[in-house]
Amino acid sequence: MSMDTTLVPEPYVWSEPPLGDAKSAPTRFYTDPAVFKAEVTHIHLKHWFFAGRVEEVPNPGDYKTLQSVGGPVMLVRGEDGVLRAFANFCRHRASILLEGCGNTPNIICPYHAWNYRLDGSLAGAPGMREVPKFEKPPHGLIPIRMELWEGSIFLNYDDGAPGLMEHLGNMPELVGSHRLGDMVKTWHMEIETRCNWKLLLENAMETYHTGIVHAATVGAQRSVSFPTRGNWHVIQVQARRSIAVLGQEPPFPAIEGLTEQAQQGTFFTVIEPTVQFVYAQDCMWWLAVRPIAVDRTVLSVGGCFPKAYTELPDFAERAGPYYNRWEAVALEDVGILERQQVGLSSCLARPGPLSWRDDMVLAMNHWVMARLPPALVDDMMADGW
Ligand code: FES
Ligand SMILES: [Fe+2]
């Protein structure tokens, strides 16, 4: 089935409960450490998460490290040019191996100097020759399942999970004309927030708040929702001019060859469970969340432009307003979400009625709840859905 680009937008995507009965999720969904623990087990360790862009590690020996819900991770490009992902700890006694990013001919443990090749195999283990039965081959770095889509790196701790393309469903069709694979990442920021990971993504999928929270920046917006196939959601903020900059003519032209639908506005997508990809007419940016605790989340915001734009002599000057906008709007959102987290922790907090403009909040609540143990969800609901 292909996405019909003339699709009539639908005002909301859920079939039940009826609109008038829809409520926000029980407060425990955002505040209960037991719910968070269940999410890690049943959602985060079983689904694809975004780990960066291939152009961040272009050459043999290039590496980049990141933290994930499942622990420290390294992305390494081998001598053979192949990008691989490994658990970033030593097979001797688990010291972290690499930090930050850079280029290295091999990976040497800073604790007892076991050393690994870029393909993860163990090359040397000082003093271990005297250990009876010790063999190097079983003690290479532990690989993590990785798939690439249009230059974006996704990892999954579950070797039995469906492939990335199956997970993405028909998303690649809707945003194909943006040609994300021809873009390069040029900017990135990370902040630690004091709110639940789901609040960051729910907020990023509704325009109900934009005229208020972002009165001084992006202002009021209008959006429509589309039905999707796969584990993702989308709204389109309607504006024929890029909304990736504030109140000025966009410094870059629209990407050539965008579909008529893509020219009409900006697609805000969420690829469940933890990343938003936003496609404006002239760029793409992401919001990726890394849950740490029920009320603590690292938010990563990054931006990509078509490679041809990045080669313009005045690229940096032109791109500045985009970075300013991404940072300012993200900080405005985090400010309100941290207030929301405090409110949700009240012993008197109860689910409130949702607006039709909260349609994606509900859709995303449903996606998560459908993957939690039913007994836990029933227990939460007893608190008053
Ligand atoms: S922990 Fe790495 S060599 Fe000992
Ligand atoms: Fe916002």
XYZ file of C-alpha atoms and ligand atoms in Angstrom:
390
model
C 0.000 0.000 0.000
C 1.423 3.387 -0.838
C 0.591 6.607 0.921
C -1.784 8.675 -1.145
C -0.284 12.141 -1.252
C -3.705 13.666 -1.863
C -4.966 12.074 1.340
C -7.624 14.141 3.053
C -6.288 15.120 6.474
C -8.186 13.643 9.378
C -8.771 15.684 12.520
C -7.767 12.837 14.823
C -6.638 9.251 14.517
C -8.021 7.221 17.373
C -11.256 5.277 17.183
C -11.920 5.072 20.875
C -12.699 6.363 23.366
C -15.032 8.827 21.643
C -13.556 12.315 21.465
C -15.618 13.714 24.320
C -14.453 10.916 26.635
C -10.744 11.130 25.881
C -8.603 11.930 28.894
C -4.939 12.359 29.568
C -3.134 9.339 30.961
C -3.124 8.455 34.651
C -0.467 10.440 36.489
C 1.428 7.246 37.349
C 2.198 6.918 33.636
C 4.620 9.800 34.165
C 5.590 9.487 37.827
C 5.702 5.828 38.905
C 9.162 4.198 38.895
C 7.456 0.804 38.409
C 5.894 2.023 35.163
C 9.275 3.356 34.056
C 10.903 0.011 34.807
C 8.252 -1.798 32.759
C 8.799 0.642 29.877
C 12.519 -0.094 29.857
C 11.895 -3.847 29.766
C 8.970 -3.968 27.335
C 9.581 -0.910 25.156
C 13.069 0.592 25.191
C 15.015 -2.674 25.149
C 12.790 -4.077 22.394
C 12.543 -1.241 19.890
C 14.758 0.771 17.563
C 16.361 3.923 18.899
C 18.173 6.669 17.012
C 21.937 6.761 17.552
C 23.097 9.503 15.167
C 24.110 9.982 11.556
C 26.605 8.110 9.408
C 28.387 11.325 8.456
C 29.445 11.702 12.098
C 31.844 8.758 11.592
C 32.878 8.940 7.920
C 36.398 7.458 7.940
C 38.035 4.184 9.050
C 38.876 4.481 12.743
C 36.232 7.146 13.413
C 34.177 6.496 16.514
C 31.411 8.070 18.487
C 30.045 7.043 21.886
C 26.637 7.487 23.364
C 24.650 6.491 26.395
C 21.481 4.484 25.922
C 18.828 3.012 28.176
C 20.642 -0.303 27.750
C 24.043 1.134 28.655
C 27.081 2.682 26.964
C 27.397 2.226 23.206
C 30.146 2.880 20.663
C 29.801 3.324 16.911
C 33.049 2.495 15.106
C 33.956 2.502 11.438
C 36.346 -0.356 10.655
C 39.373 -0.536 8.364
C 36.989 -2.166 5.893
C 34.782 0.957 5.903
C 31.949 -0.878 7.669
C 30.155 0.911 10.483
C 29.525 -1.258 13.545
C 27.913 -0.764 16.942
C 29.231 -2.395 20.108
C 28.528 -2.294 23.807
C 31.134 0.181 25.064
C 32.681 -1.869 27.843
C 35.620 -4.221 28.226
C 35.129 -7.975 28.262
C 37.590 -8.321 31.162
C 35.985 -6.393 33.994
C 33.704 -4.008 32.167
C 35.532 -0.696 32.187
C 34.231 1.857 29.700
C 36.514 1.755 26.656
C 35.954 4.874 24.549
C 34.663 8.307 25.472
C 33.406 11.186 23.354
C 34.284 10.893 19.683
C 37.465 10.782 17.626
C 39.646 8.496 15.506
C 41.689 5.550 16.714
C 43.607 2.642 15.128
C 42.422 0.255 17.863
C 40.542 0.205 21.126
C 42.648 -0.150 24.260
C 41.051 -0.616 27.652
C 42.273 2.050 30.100
C 42.125 -0.443 33.018
C 44.344 -3.489 32.211
C 45.032 -2.762 28.549
C 43.064 -5.486 26.817
C 42.917 -4.262 23.242
C 40.446 -4.733 20.463
C 40.478 -4.313 16.682
C 38.018 -1.944 15.071
C 35.894 -4.943 14.037
C 35.450 -5.736 17.727
C 37.706 -8.795 17.900
C 40.057 -9.095 20.860
C 43.635 -8.569 19.644
C 45.578 -8.674 22.890
C 45.035 -9.445 26.570
C 48.230 -8.838 28.586
C 49.174 -11.661 30.928
C 46.264 -13.870 29.929
C 48.477 -16.411 28.129
C 49.181 -18.027 31.509
C 45.487 -18.510 32.164
C 44.486 -22.093 31.331
C 41.727 -22.401 28.738
C 41.626 -18.643 28.013
C 40.886 -17.937 24.369
C 40.542 -14.591 22.670
C 37.771 -15.249 20.104
C 34.839 -15.482 22.534
C 35.869 -12.243 24.227
C 35.445 -9.673 21.497
C 33.246 -6.620 21.951
C 29.534 -7.386 22.077
C 27.839 -6.252 18.860
C 24.572 -4.337 18.974
C 22.049 -4.766 16.181
C 22.166 -1.783 13.827
C 20.239 -0.701 10.743
C 20.608 2.432 8.659
C 17.887 4.427 6.989
C 18.751 7.443 4.799
C 21.981 8.045 6.728
C 20.325 7.734 10.152
C 21.636 5.070 12.516
C 19.183 3.017 14.534
C 20.074 0.418 17.158
C 18.061 -2.322 18.814
C 18.920 -4.499 21.826
C 16.394 -7.106 20.720
C 17.734 -9.401 18.005
C 14.238 -10.800 17.526
C 12.500 -7.457 16.931
C 11.059 -6.724 13.468
C 13.461 -4.951 11.098
C 13.734 -1.181 10.954
C 11.878 -0.842 7.644
C 8.966 -2.842 8.987
C 8.977 -0.611 12.073
C 8.952 2.543 9.933
C 6.014 1.323 7.830
C 5.030 3.952 5.262
C 7.040 6.803 6.756
C 9.773 6.584 4.103
C 7.159 7.154 1.397
C 5.724 10.303 2.963
C 9.092 11.997 3.466
C 10.981 10.470 0.545
C 11.111 13.700 -1.447
C 13.139 15.390 1.319
C 15.988 12.975 0.464
C 17.320 12.758 4.011
C 20.102 10.524 2.716
C 21.536 13.530 0.857
C 21.610 15.649 4.027
C 24.363 16.074 6.570
C 24.189 16.835 10.261
C 25.628 20.259 11.018
C 24.447 21.010 14.562
C 23.617 19.281 17.816
C 22.820 20.114 21.442
C 21.982 17.994 24.467
C 20.302 18.945 27.721
C 19.208 17.010 30.766
C 15.572 17.668 31.640
C 13.587 16.985 34.780
C 10.559 15.407 33.177
C 9.304 12.075 31.905
C 10.484 11.086 28.427
C 6.941 10.787 27.062
C 6.066 14.389 27.908
C 8.834 15.646 25.599
C 7.478 13.715 22.622
C 3.792 14.339 23.337
C 4.503 18.053 23.475
C 6.380 17.828 20.190
C 3.284 16.423 18.468
C 0.648 19.044 19.272
C 0.235 22.660 18.206
C -2.339 23.418 20.943
C 0.437 24.959 23.071
C 2.489 26.778 20.485
C 0.652 30.129 20.551
C 1.125 30.267 24.337
C 4.447 28.593 25.205
C 6.090 29.878 22.037
C 4.345 33.277 21.883
C 7.739 34.981 21.623
C 9.162 32.570 19.038
C 7.215 30.377 16.609
C 3.783 31.569 17.758
C 0.420 29.939 16.996
C 0.416 27.129 14.437
C -2.201 25.061 12.677
C -1.687 21.378 12.115
C -3.430 18.358 10.671
C -2.928 14.678 11.463
C -2.654 11.808 9.012
C -3.240 8.121 9.528
C -0.068 6.037 9.324
C 0.977 2.433 8.810
C 3.819 1.333 11.053
C 5.139 2.488 14.395
C 5.122 6.197 13.800
C 2.842 9.226 13.914
C 2.696 12.425 11.923
C 1.197 15.880 11.993
C 1.783 18.511 9.380
C 2.099 22.132 10.465
C 0.691 24.066 7.576
C 2.897 26.875 6.280
C 4.295 26.991 2.785
C 7.414 28.733 4.086
C 9.918 26.897 6.262
C 9.110 27.257 9.967
C 12.650 26.246 10.915
C 13.566 29.933 11.302
C 11.758 32.666 13.214
C 9.999 35.549 11.492
C 12.305 35.953 8.539
C 12.579 34.797 4.976
C 14.224 31.347 5.160
C 17.932 31.744 4.318
C 17.871 28.537 2.249
C 15.600 27.655 -0.670
C 13.141 24.784 -0.549
C 14.583 21.380 -1.412
C 14.102 20.659 -5.086
C 11.575 18.026 -6.023
C 9.442 18.100 -2.855
C 6.015 16.570 -3.378
C 3.073 18.963 -3.451
C 2.112 17.701 -0.003
C 5.616 18.289 1.388
C 5.575 21.852 0.034
C 2.451 22.614 2.048
C 4.104 22.454 5.427
C 6.412 20.785 7.926
C 6.007 17.131 8.872
C 6.487 16.492 12.585
C 6.876 12.749 12.957
C 7.551 10.553 15.949
C 9.189 7.200 15.316
C 8.161 5.201 18.358
C 9.337 5.082 20.982
C 11.957 7.816 21.392
C 12.658 10.062 18.430
C 11.020 12.864 16.507
C 12.169 13.641 12.959
C 10.917 16.963 11.621
C 10.953 17.684 7.896
C 10.706 21.333 6.878
C 10.943 22.457 3.255
C 14.655 23.305 3.597
C 16.066 21.068 6.357
C 15.438 18.314 8.842
C 15.838 18.357 12.592
C 15.387 15.790 15.338
C 14.418 15.578 18.977
C 15.683 12.337 20.482
C 14.967 11.448 24.086
C 17.014 9.194 26.334
C 15.086 8.167 29.429
C 17.188 8.064 32.601
C 14.555 7.850 35.327
C 10.818 8.341 35.493
C 11.337 12.100 35.917
C 14.695 12.599 34.178
C 15.431 12.521 30.458
C 18.262 13.645 28.233
C 17.006 15.550 25.204
C 19.163 15.617 22.097
C 18.309 18.117 19.362
C 20.154 18.032 16.068
C 19.819 19.477 12.601
C 20.637 18.419 9.035
C 20.786 20.336 5.751
C 21.115 19.174 2.144
C 24.806 18.588 1.490
C 24.805 21.172 -1.313
C 23.699 23.905 1.116
C 26.509 23.053 3.524
C 29.061 23.644 0.760
C 27.963 27.264 0.214
C 30.654 29.738 1.335
C 28.223 31.530 3.670
C 26.610 28.343 5.011
C 27.490 28.990 8.671
C 26.033 32.489 8.578
C 22.841 31.326 6.895
C 22.420 28.334 9.212
C 22.794 30.357 12.442
C 19.110 31.414 12.642
C 18.017 27.764 12.384
C 20.205 26.746 15.329
C 18.923 29.693 17.365
C 15.339 28.690 16.661
C 15.854 25.013 17.505
C 17.545 25.836 20.786
C 15.142 28.604 21.866
C 12.007 26.572 21.142
C 13.397 23.443 22.807
C 14.188 25.421 25.962
C 10.694 26.928 26.007
C 9.207 23.441 25.762
C 11.456 22.004 28.469
C 10.506 24.904 30.762
C 6.787 24.096 30.574
C 7.287 20.315 30.691
C 9.284 20.522 33.910
C 6.361 22.474 35.392
C 3.983 19.791 34.108
C 6.070 17.062 35.758
C 5.797 18.861 39.117
C 2.019 19.145 38.696
C 1.675 15.479 37.785
C 3.404 14.524 41.023
C 0.622 16.060 43.141
C -1.351 13.519 45.178
C -4.432 15.361 43.912
C -3.560 15.185 40.194
C -6.144 13.370 38.018
C -6.392 12.816 34.255
C -7.884 15.855 32.513
C -10.078 15.986 29.391
C -8.197 16.140 26.103
C -8.766 18.572 23.273
C -9.095 17.351 19.706
C -5.738 19.062 19.249
C -4.258 16.509 21.651
C -5.034 13.677 19.227
C -1.409 12.554 18.955
C -0.949 12.671 22.723
C -3.636 10.036 22.969
C -2.308 8.039 20.018
C 1.136 7.944 21.616
C -0.279 7.046 25.049
C -2.061 4.134 23.390
C 1.083 2.961 21.592
C 3.021 2.751 24.850
C 0.204 1.243 26.915
C -0.422 -1.452 24.315
C 3.124 -2.702 24.984
C 3.048 -2.675 28.775
C 1.837 -5.676 30.806
C -1.990 -5.509 30.770
C -2.185 -5.955 34.546
C -0.035 -2.865 35.052
C -2.174 -0.820 32.653
C -5.389 -1.990 34.352
C -3.915 -1.024 37.684
C -3.043 2.450 36.378
C -6.483 2.859 34.821
C -8.083 2.067 38.148
C -6.593 5.403 39.230
C -9.044 7.069 36.837
C -8.647 7.083 33.065
S 38.631 -4.020 32.552
Fe 39.464 -3.838 30.590
S 41.365 -4.801 30.718
Fe 40.537 -5.020 32.681
Fe 6.620 23.314 21.705
